[in-house]
Short mmCIF file of C-alpha atoms and ligand atoms in Angstrom, two decimals:
data_model
loop_
_atom_site.label_atom_id
_atom_site.label_comp_id
_atom_site.label_asym_id
_atom_site.label_seq_id
_atom_site.Cartn_x
_atom_site.Cartn_y
_atom_site.Cartn_z
CA MET V 1 -49.61 -75.45 61.34
CA ILE V 2 -49.12 -72.21 63.50
CA THR V 3 -47.49 -73.00 67.18
CA SER V 4 -46.08 -69.73 68.72
CA THR V 5 -46.98 -70.29 72.21
CA GLU V 6 -48.55 -66.76 72.13
CA SER V 7 -51.57 -68.13 70.32
CA VAL V 8 -51.30 -71.28 72.39
CA ALA V 9 -51.97 -69.36 75.40
CA GLU V 10 -54.93 -67.82 73.40
CA GLN V 11 -56.36 -70.64 72.66
CA ASN V 12 -56.36 -71.67 76.00
CA THR V 13 -59.04 -68.79 77.07
CA VAL V 14 -62.16 -70.69 74.87
CA GLY V 15 -62.46 -73.41 77.35
CA TRP V 16 -62.02 -76.14 75.11
CA ARG V 17 -62.00 -79.84 77.33
CA PHE V 18 -60.87 -82.20 74.52
CA ASP V 19 -61.02 -86.25 75.22
CA ASN V 20 -60.72 -88.29 72.37
CA THR V 21 -63.23 -91.47 73.42
CA TYR V 22 -63.64 -92.61 69.67
CA ALA V 23 -59.78 -93.26 68.97
CA ARG V 24 -59.53 -95.46 71.86
CA LEU V 25 -62.23 -97.56 70.26
CA SER V 26 -60.22 -99.98 67.56
CA ASP V 27 -57.97 -98.22 65.37
CA SER V 28 -59.87 -100.04 62.14
CA LEU V 29 -62.39 -97.36 62.90
CA PHE V 30 -60.56 -94.32 62.01
CA ALA V 31 -56.73 -92.67 60.27
CA PRO V 32 -55.23 -89.99 62.08
CA ALA V 33 -55.10 -87.01 59.80
CA THR V 34 -53.91 -83.38 60.04
CA PRO V 35 -55.74 -80.46 58.66
CA ALA V 36 -54.16 -79.07 55.78
CA THR V 37 -52.48 -76.11 55.90
CA VAL V 38 -54.23 -72.96 54.03
CA ARG V 39 -53.05 -69.89 52.87
CA ALA V 40 -55.24 -67.22 54.30
CA PRO V 41 -57.90 -68.17 56.69
CA GLN V 42 -60.91 -65.69 57.11
CA LEU V 43 -63.71 -66.08 59.51
CA SER V 44 -66.86 -65.89 58.03
CA VAL V 45 -69.48 -66.62 60.55
CA LEU V 46 -69.09 -67.41 64.14
CA ASN V 47 -71.99 -68.59 66.18
CA HIS V 48 -71.39 -67.21 69.64
CA GLY V 49 -75.27 -68.52 70.73
CA LEU V 50 -73.88 -71.95 69.72
CA ALA V 51 -70.54 -71.56 72.02
CA ARG V 52 -72.26 -70.49 75.31
CA GLU V 53 -74.57 -73.27 74.88
CA LEU V 54 -70.80 -75.80 74.97
CA GLY V 55 -69.22 -73.36 77.95
CA LEU V 56 -66.96 -71.74 75.14
CA ASN V 57 -66.30 -68.38 74.47
CA PHE V 58 -64.47 -67.16 71.42
CA ASP V 59 -64.65 -63.45 72.52
CA THR V 60 -61.37 -63.18 74.08
CA LEU V 61 -59.52 -64.61 70.49
CA SER V 62 -58.78 -61.73 67.68
CA LEU V 63 -59.96 -62.48 64.55
CA ASP V 64 -57.09 -63.95 63.21
CA ALA V 65 -56.73 -66.65 66.12
CA ALA V 66 -60.32 -67.78 66.03
CA ALA V 67 -59.46 -68.46 62.16
CA ASN V 68 -56.54 -69.80 62.86
CA LEU V 69 -58.51 -72.29 65.01
CA PHE V 70 -61.37 -73.26 62.74
CA ALA V 71 -59.51 -73.48 59.80
CA GLY V 72 -57.40 -76.32 61.77
CA GLN V 73 -54.57 -74.39 62.13
CA VAL V 74 -53.63 -74.15 65.08
CA LEU V 75 -54.89 -77.29 67.16
CA PRO V 76 -56.72 -77.30 70.91
CA ASP V 77 -54.72 -78.83 73.95
CA GLY V 78 -55.70 -82.28 74.34
CA CYS V 79 -57.40 -83.02 70.61
CA GLN V 80 -56.30 -86.24 68.46
CA PRO V 81 -57.63 -85.46 64.95
CA ILE V 82 -58.71 -88.53 62.57
CA ALA V 83 -60.67 -89.03 59.68
CA GLN V 84 -63.46 -91.81 60.88
CA ALA V 85 -63.94 -95.23 58.68
CA TYR V 86 -67.61 -95.83 57.43
CA ALA V 87 -69.36 -97.48 54.49
CA GLY V 88 -72.45 -97.20 53.11
CA HIS V 89 -75.28 -97.70 50.96
CA GLN V 90 -75.50 -94.00 48.12
CA TYR V 91 -78.34 -95.23 45.92
CA GLY V 92 -78.96 -98.86 47.38
CA GLY V 93 -75.50 -99.57 46.21
CA PHE V 94 -72.77 -100.67 48.92
CA THR V 95 -69.35 -98.70 48.84
CA MET V 96 -67.22 -98.71 51.83
CA LEU V 97 -66.14 -94.89 52.28
CA GLY V 98 -64.57 -92.81 55.03
CA ASP V 99 -64.66 -89.62 56.01
CA GLY V 100 -62.64 -87.80 52.94
CA ARG V 101 -62.93 -84.53 53.88
CA ALA V 102 -64.33 -84.07 57.28
CA ILE V 103 -61.52 -84.39 60.33
CA LEU V 104 -62.39 -85.13 63.69
CA LEU V 105 -60.76 -83.01 66.27
CA GLY V 106 -61.41 -85.00 69.24
CA GLU V 107 -64.93 -84.53 71.29
CA HIS V 108 -65.10 -81.52 73.45
CA ARG V 109 -67.29 -81.93 77.15
CA THR V 110 -69.75 -79.19 78.20
CA PRO V 111 -69.70 -77.85 81.23
CA SER V 112 -73.26 -79.97 81.74
CA GLY V 113 -71.37 -83.43 81.11
CA ARG V 114 -72.41 -83.66 77.51
CA LEU V 115 -69.87 -85.13 74.91
CA VAL V 116 -69.79 -83.33 71.52
CA ASP V 117 -67.63 -83.61 68.50
CA ILE V 118 -66.60 -81.30 67.03
CA GLN V 119 -65.34 -81.83 63.71
CA LEU V 120 -63.51 -79.91 60.97
CA LYS V 121 -65.37 -80.28 57.40
CA GLY V 122 -63.22 -79.38 54.60
CA ALA V 123 -60.30 -79.23 56.17
CA GLY V 124 -57.92 -81.03 53.55
CA GLN V 125 -57.42 -84.88 52.35
CA THR V 126 -57.90 -87.78 54.47
CA PRO V 127 -56.46 -91.29 53.87
CA PHE V 128 -60.00 -91.86 52.87
CA SER V 129 -60.19 -88.87 50.20
CA ARG V 130 -60.16 -91.71 47.23
CA ARG V 131 -59.92 -89.09 44.37
CA GLY V 132 -60.97 -86.32 46.54
CA ASP V 133 -59.23 -82.76 47.59
CA GLY V 134 -60.67 -83.11 50.81
CA ARG V 135 -62.00 -79.28 50.47
CA ALA V 136 -65.39 -77.24 50.32
CA ALA V 137 -66.82 -74.50 48.57
CA LEU V 138 -67.81 -71.19 50.60
CA GLY V 139 -71.48 -71.87 49.26
CA PRO V 140 -71.97 -75.18 50.54
CA MET V 141 -70.76 -74.52 54.15
CA LEU V 142 -72.65 -71.58 54.36
CA ARG V 143 -75.99 -73.51 53.21
CA GLU V 144 -75.54 -76.33 55.88
CA TYR V 145 -74.38 -73.63 58.50
CA ILE V 146 -78.09 -72.12 58.00
CA ILE V 147 -80.10 -75.09 57.46
CA SER V 148 -78.95 -76.58 60.67
CA GLU V 149 -79.39 -73.92 62.77
CA ALA V 150 -82.89 -73.72 61.46
CA MET V 151 -83.58 -77.10 62.08
CA ALA V 152 -82.20 -76.22 65.66
CA ALA V 153 -84.63 -73.59 65.98
CA LEU V 154 -87.64 -75.45 64.63
CA GLY V 155 -86.55 -77.41 67.57
CA ILE V 156 -86.11 -80.90 65.19
CA PRO V 157 -82.35 -82.89 66.78
CA THR V 158 -79.73 -82.32 64.20
CA THR V 159 -75.84 -81.17 64.03
CA ARG V 160 -74.98 -77.93 64.42
CA SER V 161 -72.66 -75.36 62.99
CA LEU V 162 -70.27 -73.31 65.06
CA ALA V 163 -68.11 -71.40 62.71
CA VAL V 164 -67.16 -70.99 58.83
CA VAL V 165 -63.52 -69.44 57.70
CA THR V 166 -62.53 -68.93 54.01
CA THR V 167 -59.22 -70.66 53.63
CA GLY V 168 -57.97 -68.37 51.28
CA GLU V 169 -57.36 -70.69 48.67
CA SER V 170 -59.74 -71.72 45.31
CA VAL V 171 -61.69 -75.04 45.13
CA TYR V 172 -62.11 -76.53 41.47
CA ARG V 173 -65.59 -77.90 40.77
CA ALA V 174 -67.87 -76.89 37.74
CA SER V 175 -65.84 -73.58 38.60
CA ALA V 176 -63.18 -72.02 41.03
CA LEU V 177 -65.37 -71.51 44.17
CA ARG V 178 -63.59 -70.04 47.28
CA GLY V 179 -62.65 -72.24 49.62
CA ALA V 180 -64.02 -72.85 53.16
CA ILE V 181 -64.50 -75.06 56.25
CA LEU V 182 -67.19 -75.42 58.22
CA THR V 183 -67.00 -76.46 62.09
CA ARG V 184 -69.39 -79.01 62.95
CA VAL V 185 -70.78 -79.62 66.03
CA ALA V 186 -72.56 -83.57 66.47
CA ALA V 187 -73.65 -85.52 69.60
CA SER V 188 -71.62 -88.29 67.04
CA HIS V 189 -70.71 -88.89 63.69
CA ILE V 190 -71.51 -92.45 63.86
CA ARG V 191 -73.96 -93.31 61.08
CA VAL V 192 -75.60 -96.53 60.12
CA GLY V 193 -72.56 -96.86 57.59
CA THR V 194 -70.12 -97.39 60.43
CA PHE V 195 -71.25 -100.25 61.66
CA GLU V 196 -72.05 -101.39 58.09
CA TYR V 197 -68.23 -100.62 57.64
CA VAL V 198 -67.40 -103.32 60.24
CA ALA V 199 -69.93 -105.99 59.84
CA ALA V 200 -68.57 -105.79 56.28
CA ARG V 201 -65.18 -106.58 57.62
CA HIS V 202 -66.53 -109.56 59.77
CA ASP V 203 -64.75 -107.92 62.82
CA GLU V 204 -66.77 -109.40 65.66
CA PRO V 205 -65.10 -107.67 68.62
CA THR V 206 -65.11 -104.20 66.76
CA LEU V 207 -68.47 -104.50 66.63
CA ARG V 208 -69.13 -105.49 69.53
CA ALA V 209 -67.25 -102.71 71.09
CA LEU V 210 -69.00 -99.74 68.71
CA ALA V 211 -71.68 -101.50 69.81
CA ASP V 212 -71.45 -100.82 73.25
CA TYR V 213 -69.35 -97.49 72.66
CA THR V 214 -72.80 -96.29 70.85
CA ILE V 215 -75.05 -97.01 73.59
CA ALA V 216 -73.11 -96.30 76.26
CA ARG V 217 -73.19 -92.92 74.48
CA HIS V 218 -76.29 -92.52 72.91
CA TYR V 219 -78.90 -94.30 74.34
CA PRO V 220 -77.16 -95.16 78.36
CA GLU V 221 -80.53 -95.94 79.99
CA LEU V 222 -80.68 -99.46 78.15
CA VAL V 223 -77.28 -100.27 79.63
CA GLY V 224 -77.54 -103.76 81.71
CA THR V 225 -80.83 -104.36 80.06
CA PRO V 226 -81.23 -108.27 78.92
CA GLN V 227 -80.91 -108.10 74.68
CA LEU V 228 -78.80 -105.07 75.04
CA TYR V 229 -78.06 -105.11 71.04
CA ARG V 230 -82.29 -106.09 70.37
CA GLU V 231 -82.69 -102.72 72.21
CA PHE V 232 -80.39 -101.06 70.71
CA LEU V 233 -81.44 -101.40 67.35
CA ARG V 234 -85.47 -100.77 68.67
CA ALA V 235 -84.09 -97.59 70.72
CA VAL V 236 -82.33 -96.63 67.28
CA LEU V 237 -85.75 -97.22 65.29
CA LYS V 238 -88.03 -95.18 67.58
CA ARG V 239 -85.47 -92.43 67.39
CA GLN V 240 -85.25 -92.54 63.35
CA ALA V 241 -89.04 -92.59 63.39
CA ALA V 242 -89.20 -89.85 65.68
CA LEU V 243 -86.89 -87.44 63.88
CA ILE V 244 -87.93 -88.21 59.93
CA ALA V 245 -91.52 -87.60 61.16
CA GLN V 246 -90.52 -84.19 62.83
CA TRP V 247 -88.95 -83.32 59.02
CA GLN V 248 -91.99 -84.58 57.36
CA MET V 249 -93.78 -82.06 59.61
CA VAL V 250 -91.89 -78.95 58.54
CA GLY V 251 -91.36 -80.17 54.69
CA PHE V 252 -87.66 -80.36 55.61
CA ILE V 253 -86.30 -82.64 52.41
CA HIS V 254 -82.75 -84.20 53.29
CA GLY V 255 -81.99 -85.46 49.38
CA VAL V 256 -79.22 -87.72 50.18
CA MET V 257 -80.79 -90.11 52.88
CA ASN V 258 -78.09 -92.56 51.81
CA THR V 259 -77.02 -94.63 55.24
CA ASP V 260 -73.96 -92.60 55.56
CA ASN V 261 -75.55 -89.75 56.49
CA MET V 262 -77.64 -91.53 59.34
CA ALA V 263 -77.01 -90.97 62.24
CA ILE V 264 -77.15 -93.06 65.05
CA SER V 265 -77.80 -90.38 67.60
CA GLY V 266 -80.87 -89.57 65.76
CA GLU V 267 -79.72 -86.01 64.63
CA THR V 268 -80.06 -84.87 60.83
CA ILE V 269 -76.61 -84.89 59.49
CA ASP V 270 -75.18 -84.27 56.26
CA PHE V 271 -76.97 -81.02 54.71
CA GLY V 272 -76.13 -81.69 51.22
CA PRO V 273 -78.78 -81.47 48.44
CA CYS V 274 -81.34 -81.18 51.37
CA ALA V 275 -84.57 -78.37 51.26
CA PHE V 276 -87.70 -77.11 52.18
CA MET V 277 -90.38 -78.20 50.17
CA ASN V 278 -92.95 -74.88 48.73
CA ALA V 279 -96.25 -76.10 47.75
CA TYR V 280 -96.61 -79.25 49.41
CA ASP V 281 -96.26 -82.23 47.04
CA PRO V 282 -95.44 -85.82 48.14
CA ASN V 283 -93.53 -86.59 45.04
CA THR V 284 -91.05 -82.91 45.49
CA VAL V 285 -86.98 -83.93 44.87
CA PHE V 286 -84.59 -81.00 44.45
CA SER V 287 -81.50 -83.29 44.75
CA SER V 288 -79.81 -83.01 40.94
CA ILE V 289 -78.90 -86.26 40.79
CA ASP V 290 -81.77 -87.86 42.54
CA ARG V 291 -83.97 -87.99 39.01
CA ALA V 292 -85.93 -91.48 40.19
CA GLY V 293 -86.94 -89.54 43.26
CA ARG V 294 -85.89 -91.96 45.83
CA TYR V 295 -84.87 -89.26 48.71
CA ALA V 296 -88.78 -87.46 47.85
CA TYR V 297 -90.16 -86.46 50.75
CA GLY V 298 -92.98 -88.40 50.84
CA ASN V 299 -90.39 -91.34 50.11
CA GLN V 300 -88.27 -90.63 53.55
CA PRO V 301 -90.32 -92.55 55.80
CA ARG V 302 -89.88 -95.36 53.67
CA ILE V 303 -86.14 -95.20 52.89
CA ALA V 304 -85.55 -95.17 56.76
CA HIS V 305 -87.17 -98.13 57.36
CA TRP V 306 -85.02 -99.51 54.47
CA ASN V 307 -81.58 -98.05 56.41
CA LEU V 308 -82.73 -99.67 59.16
CA ALA V 309 -82.92 -102.75 57.65
CA ARG V 310 -79.14 -102.48 56.40
CA PHE V 311 -78.54 -101.33 60.15
CA ALA V 312 -80.44 -104.46 61.69
CA GLU V 313 -78.22 -106.55 59.10
CA SER V 314 -74.91 -105.01 60.39
CA LEU V 315 -76.16 -106.41 63.82
CA ILE V 316 -77.02 -109.54 63.67
CA SER V 317 -73.86 -111.35 64.42
CA LEU V 318 -74.46 -109.39 67.89
CA LEU V 319 -78.29 -110.50 68.08
CA ASP V 320 -77.87 -113.99 68.72
CA THR V 321 -75.22 -116.87 68.13
CA ASP V 322 -77.97 -118.63 66.68
CA GLN V 323 -77.98 -116.71 62.80
CA GLU V 324 -81.99 -117.76 62.29
CA ARG V 325 -82.75 -116.20 65.23
CA ALA V 326 -80.69 -113.43 64.73
CA ILE V 327 -82.61 -112.40 61.99
CA SER V 328 -86.17 -112.96 63.06
CA LEU V 329 -84.79 -110.80 66.21
CA ALA V 330 -84.50 -108.24 63.37
CA THR V 331 -87.23 -109.16 61.31
CA GLU V 332 -89.77 -108.55 64.70
CA ALA V 333 -88.21 -105.38 65.51
CA LEU V 334 -88.20 -103.91 61.57
CA GLU V 335 -91.25 -104.60 61.67
CA GLU V 336 -92.28 -102.39 64.99
CA TYR V 337 -91.35 -99.47 62.34
CA PRO V 338 -94.26 -98.52 60.26
CA ALA V 339 -96.64 -98.39 63.78
CA VAL V 340 -93.89 -96.49 65.98
CA TYR V 341 -93.66 -93.88 62.31
CA GLU V 342 -97.50 -93.53 61.81
CA GLN V 343 -97.98 -92.74 65.53
CA HIS V 344 -95.27 -90.01 65.59
CA TRP V 345 -96.76 -88.65 62.09
CA LEU V 346 -100.44 -88.07 63.57
CA THR V 347 -99.26 -86.76 67.10
CA GLY V 348 -97.58 -84.50 65.24
CA MET V 349 -100.35 -83.57 62.38
CA ARG V 350 -102.85 -83.44 65.60
CA ARG V 351 -100.56 -80.81 66.72
CA LYS V 352 -100.22 -79.02 63.27
CA LEU V 353 -104.45 -78.92 63.42
CA GLY V 354 -104.53 -77.53 67.24
CA LEU V 355 -106.05 -80.79 68.08
CA GLN V 356 -105.22 -82.58 72.22
CA THR V 357 -107.84 -85.35 71.77
CA GLU V 358 -107.93 -87.90 70.08
CA GLU V 359 -110.65 -89.36 67.48
CA SER V 360 -110.67 -91.85 64.78
CA VAL V 361 -111.69 -89.76 62.21
CA ASP V 362 -108.91 -87.04 62.73
CA ILE V 363 -106.45 -88.97 60.68
CA GLU V 364 -109.48 -88.29 57.93
CA LEU V 365 -109.38 -84.60 58.22
CA ILE V 366 -105.43 -84.39 58.27
CA ARG V 367 -105.98 -86.93 54.67
CA SER V 368 -108.29 -84.47 53.17
CA LEU V 369 -106.81 -81.36 53.96
CA LEU V 370 -103.33 -82.74 52.44
CA ASP V 371 -105.85 -83.62 49.26
CA TRP V 372 -106.84 -80.64 49.04
CA MET V 373 -103.29 -79.03 49.42
CA LEU V 374 -102.03 -80.81 47.09
CA LYS V 375 -104.90 -80.33 44.09
CA SER V 376 -104.61 -76.07 44.63
CA HIS V 377 -100.25 -76.08 45.25
CA ALA V 378 -100.90 -74.60 48.44
CA ASP V 379 -97.75 -74.10 49.86
CA PHE V 380 -97.12 -76.54 53.21
CA THR V 381 -95.90 -73.91 55.49
CA ASN V 382 -98.15 -70.83 55.04
CA THR V 383 -101.07 -73.05 54.98
CA PHE V 384 -100.15 -74.76 58.10
CA ARG V 385 -99.40 -70.70 59.60
CA ASP V 386 -102.68 -69.53 58.22
CA LEU V 387 -104.96 -72.20 59.85
CA SER V 388 -103.17 -70.97 63.03
CA THR V 389 -104.00 -67.43 62.81
CA ASP V 390 -107.33 -66.06 63.73
CA PRO V 391 -108.92 -64.21 61.58
CA LEU V 392 -107.67 -66.84 58.16
CA PRO V 393 -105.70 -64.54 56.41
CA ASP V 394 -108.18 -63.42 53.41
CA ARG V 395 -106.01 -64.93 50.09
CA ASP V 396 -107.87 -66.54 47.05
CA LEU V 397 -106.73 -70.07 47.38
CA TYR V 398 -109.16 -70.08 50.74
CA ARG V 399 -112.55 -68.90 48.41
CA ASP V 400 -112.40 -72.59 47.33
CA SER V 401 -115.72 -74.63 48.06
CA ASP V 402 -113.93 -77.69 49.01
CA PHE V 403 -111.32 -75.66 51.43
CA GLN V 404 -114.02 -74.00 53.40
CA SER V 405 -115.94 -77.15 53.47
CA TRP V 406 -113.13 -78.54 54.99
CA HIS V 407 -112.55 -75.54 57.08
CA GLU V 408 -116.14 -76.42 58.30
CA GLN V 409 -115.08 -79.77 59.44
CA TRP V 410 -111.92 -79.01 61.11
CA GLN V 411 -113.52 -75.84 63.60
CA ARG V 412 -116.33 -78.44 64.36
CA ARG V 413 -113.70 -80.90 65.03
CA LEU V 414 -111.84 -77.88 67.37
CA HIS V 415 -115.00 -77.63 69.31
CA ARG V 416 -115.42 -81.17 70.04
CA ASP V 417 -111.59 -80.58 71.40
CA GLY V 418 -113.13 -78.86 74.35
CA ARG V 419 -110.90 -76.07 74.81
CA PRO V 420 -110.91 -72.28 73.28
CA VAL V 421 -110.27 -72.30 70.03
CA THR V 422 -108.05 -69.77 70.50
CA ALA V 423 -106.22 -71.22 73.13
CA ALA V 424 -106.14 -74.39 70.30
CA TYR V 425 -104.21 -71.51 67.37
CA THR V 426 -101.76 -69.95 70.40
CA ALA V 427 -100.94 -74.27 70.61
CA MET V 428 -100.55 -74.35 66.38
CA ARG V 429 -98.11 -71.41 66.58
CA ALA V 430 -96.00 -72.90 68.80
CA VAL V 431 -95.79 -75.89 66.33
CA ASN V 432 -96.15 -74.41 63.01
CA PRO V 433 -93.38 -71.85 62.30
CA ALA V 434 -93.94 -68.77 60.68
CA VAL V 435 -90.70 -68.93 58.39
CA ILE V 436 -88.94 -71.79 56.92
CA PRO V 437 -85.14 -71.16 55.00
CA ARG V 438 -86.75 -71.03 51.64
CA ASN V 439 -84.74 -72.28 48.92
CA HIS V 440 -84.86 -68.71 47.16
CA ARG V 441 -83.84 -66.66 50.12
CA VAL V 442 -81.11 -69.01 50.71
CA GLU V 443 -79.56 -68.34 47.76
CA GLU V 444 -79.55 -64.86 48.02
CA ALA V 445 -77.90 -65.12 51.14
CA LEU V 446 -74.93 -67.18 49.69
CA LEU V 447 -74.94 -65.50 46.24
CA ALA V 448 -74.68 -61.73 48.35
CA ALA V 449 -71.39 -64.22 50.60
CA GLU V 450 -70.13 -65.35 48.05
CA ASN V 451 -69.23 -62.37 45.40
CA GLN V 452 -69.51 -59.68 47.53
CA ASP V 453 -68.15 -61.10 50.42
CA ASP V 454 -71.55 -59.14 52.40
CA LEU V 455 -73.00 -61.21 55.27
CA THR V 456 -75.63 -59.36 55.85
CA VAL V 457 -77.65 -60.82 53.84
CA LEU V 458 -76.84 -64.73 55.67
CA HIS V 459 -76.95 -62.82 59.49
CA ARG V 460 -80.81 -60.90 58.58
CA LEU V 461 -82.22 -64.05 57.42
CA LEU V 462 -80.90 -66.70 60.47
CA ALA V 463 -82.15 -63.84 63.00
CA VAL V 464 -85.58 -64.73 61.77
CA LEU V 465 -84.95 -68.51 60.84
CA THR V 466 -83.45 -68.71 64.75
CA ARG V 467 -86.82 -67.61 66.16
CA PRO V 468 -89.11 -69.33 63.60
CA TYR V 469 -92.34 -69.41 65.60
CA GLN V 470 -92.27 -66.05 66.41
CA PRO V 471 -94.83 -63.56 64.84
CA THR V 472 -93.16 -60.84 63.96
CA THR V 473 -93.78 -57.87 61.41
CA GLU V 474 -90.24 -58.37 59.57
CA VAL V 475 -90.91 -62.02 58.47
CA ALA V 476 -93.34 -61.14 56.30
CA GLU V 477 -90.90 -60.92 53.13
CA TYR V 478 -89.62 -64.48 54.04
CA GLN V 479 -92.38 -66.18 53.80
CA ASP V 480 -93.33 -65.38 50.19
CA PRO V 481 -92.65 -68.86 48.51
CA PRO V 482 -90.91 -67.90 45.49
CA VAL V 483 -92.86 -66.90 42.07
CA ASP V 484 -91.57 -70.05 39.84
CA GLU V 485 -89.22 -73.06 41.21
CA SER V 486 -90.04 -75.60 38.47
CA ASP V 487 -86.05 -75.68 37.83
CA TYR V 488 -84.85 -75.24 41.59
CA GLN V 489 -82.17 -77.79 42.12
CA THR V 490 -79.40 -78.83 44.90
CA PHE V 491 -76.45 -79.92 44.06
CA CYS V 492 -74.35 -82.63 46.39
CA GLY V 493 -70.74 -83.53 47.26
CA THR V 494 -70.17 -79.87 46.21
P1 AMP H 1 -71.42 -86.39 51.43
O1 AMP H 1 -72.30 -86.51 49.93
O2 AMP H 1 -70.66 -84.98 51.62
O3 AMP H 1 -72.08 -87.46 52.48
O4 AMP H 1 -69.90 -87.53 50.93
C1 AMP H 1 -70.27 -88.47 50.70
C2 AMP H 1 -68.45 -89.13 50.83
O5 AMP H 1 -67.61 -88.06 49.54
C3 AMP H 1 -67.59 -89.19 51.85
O6 AMP H 1 -67.29 -90.04 52.23
C4 AMP H 1 -67.35 -87.93 51.74
O7 AMP H 1 -66.27 -87.65 53.46
C5 AMP H 1 -66.94 -87.93 50.72
N1 AMP H 1 -66.42 -86.97 49.73
C6 AMP H 1 -66.96 -85.09 49.62
N2 AMP H 1 -66.44 -84.55 48.94
C7 AMP H 1 -65.22 -84.97 48.98
C8 AMP H 1 -63.80 -84.26 48.91
N3 AMP H 1 -64.27 -83.19 48.56
N4 AMP H 1 -63.02 -84.52 48.88
C9 AMP H 1 -63.18 -86.34 49.24
N5 AMP H 1 -64.01 -86.72 50.37
C10 AMP H 1 -65.30 -86.22 49.13
MG1 MG H 2 -72.39 -87.46 53.98
#
């Protein structure tokens, strides 16, 4: 670790305000961990826009100083690096895990008072690494950077990516790959699996302390309400329902919705084998290991409900001293989920179709469009964007008589909505993205970065993805779906 006074002084200009509130909780929730020394850290990408939002400024740092910082070779003043303990239901089976390759430096307090986790992913082994090397490869870290920043720009709650550095060392997967570290910024890294971990150890004082901590940090409006833990469960459930509905609206497929990858804050977290759907099909799945399609696009709402049931179980001892009563409270709360989710879904779909009033026929209108899209292999993103465009772009696909009769029905519905259709189209363009991170475009950016050290492709892609609703001419090349994606796969734990 580099600790020369010069580099420490340089780091002081960044504006960090570190606290370690999580590390003050029971020490059964984490283990001290130190980022590994790496040979030759080099900055790959740095998110200056996010830095500004966080009240941080890296302009004054030399490239070397920034690389050392984001590789964990120089620790900012006031941070206390730890690896968090957690458990998780992975593909349905329960495991005690813990962060095997992510080190939490602490929480930074932004100028507006927000507390955000600063975490280094791929910074070396931790006490939870088991047989893993604690490292990460450049491709997957850049992939998380691109997709998380695209999600943020789409307006979907998500962890953010502040920087990626290469380590100058190899990591060995199927072949030798360039090692890298991602700096992840999150509202927190408390997961459903964190609660499962404590509940599995039957440590009630810690469970209560964790719940109180999480409520104060993410649901402060609940502090002091009667039936606090039941209200906490209901609030988490509502936030998850809203989040999953937002994923569905843009065709985002998380790919590995294990309970350790579901954040209590309601942010999207852990971008492993995630991808965006091209042609609409609820069965779409990209993850190489998800052969049964457990985490397919159309299953995500159900899986979130299943995960929330695991969360509810972990809270049982807090809900009531009488176990039967606790179970019935948990069950009642869980039963609210389907209706809450459906409402978010319907509201989101109405907005995608430019509807501001509600009619009972809307659901049928939406369903018949989706049925037509499935039958016609229509691209999910482009269809909604085309519908937001006046006049409708001329594509063969839209000459289909089923589509035309649907379109007439929709136009009549828009007229009943009581605002000029042009106003509806404008509103639609604010919710139907022109661009999403298409897999083939993301792969192209990663290949250039990995093989040629060329980050220009990635930066061009990011420039477009960070303004997804903006109609500009340069987006055209990013809008086309791939010619054939039948064998496209994404990989986990890379
Ligand atoms: P993920 O698939 O990234 O959600 O990771 C699942 C679990 O495996 C987490 O506990 C990770 O910390 C752990 N893990 C993933 N990759 C590694 C690695 N290279 N070394 C150690 N632990 C890892
Ligand atoms: Mg994970």
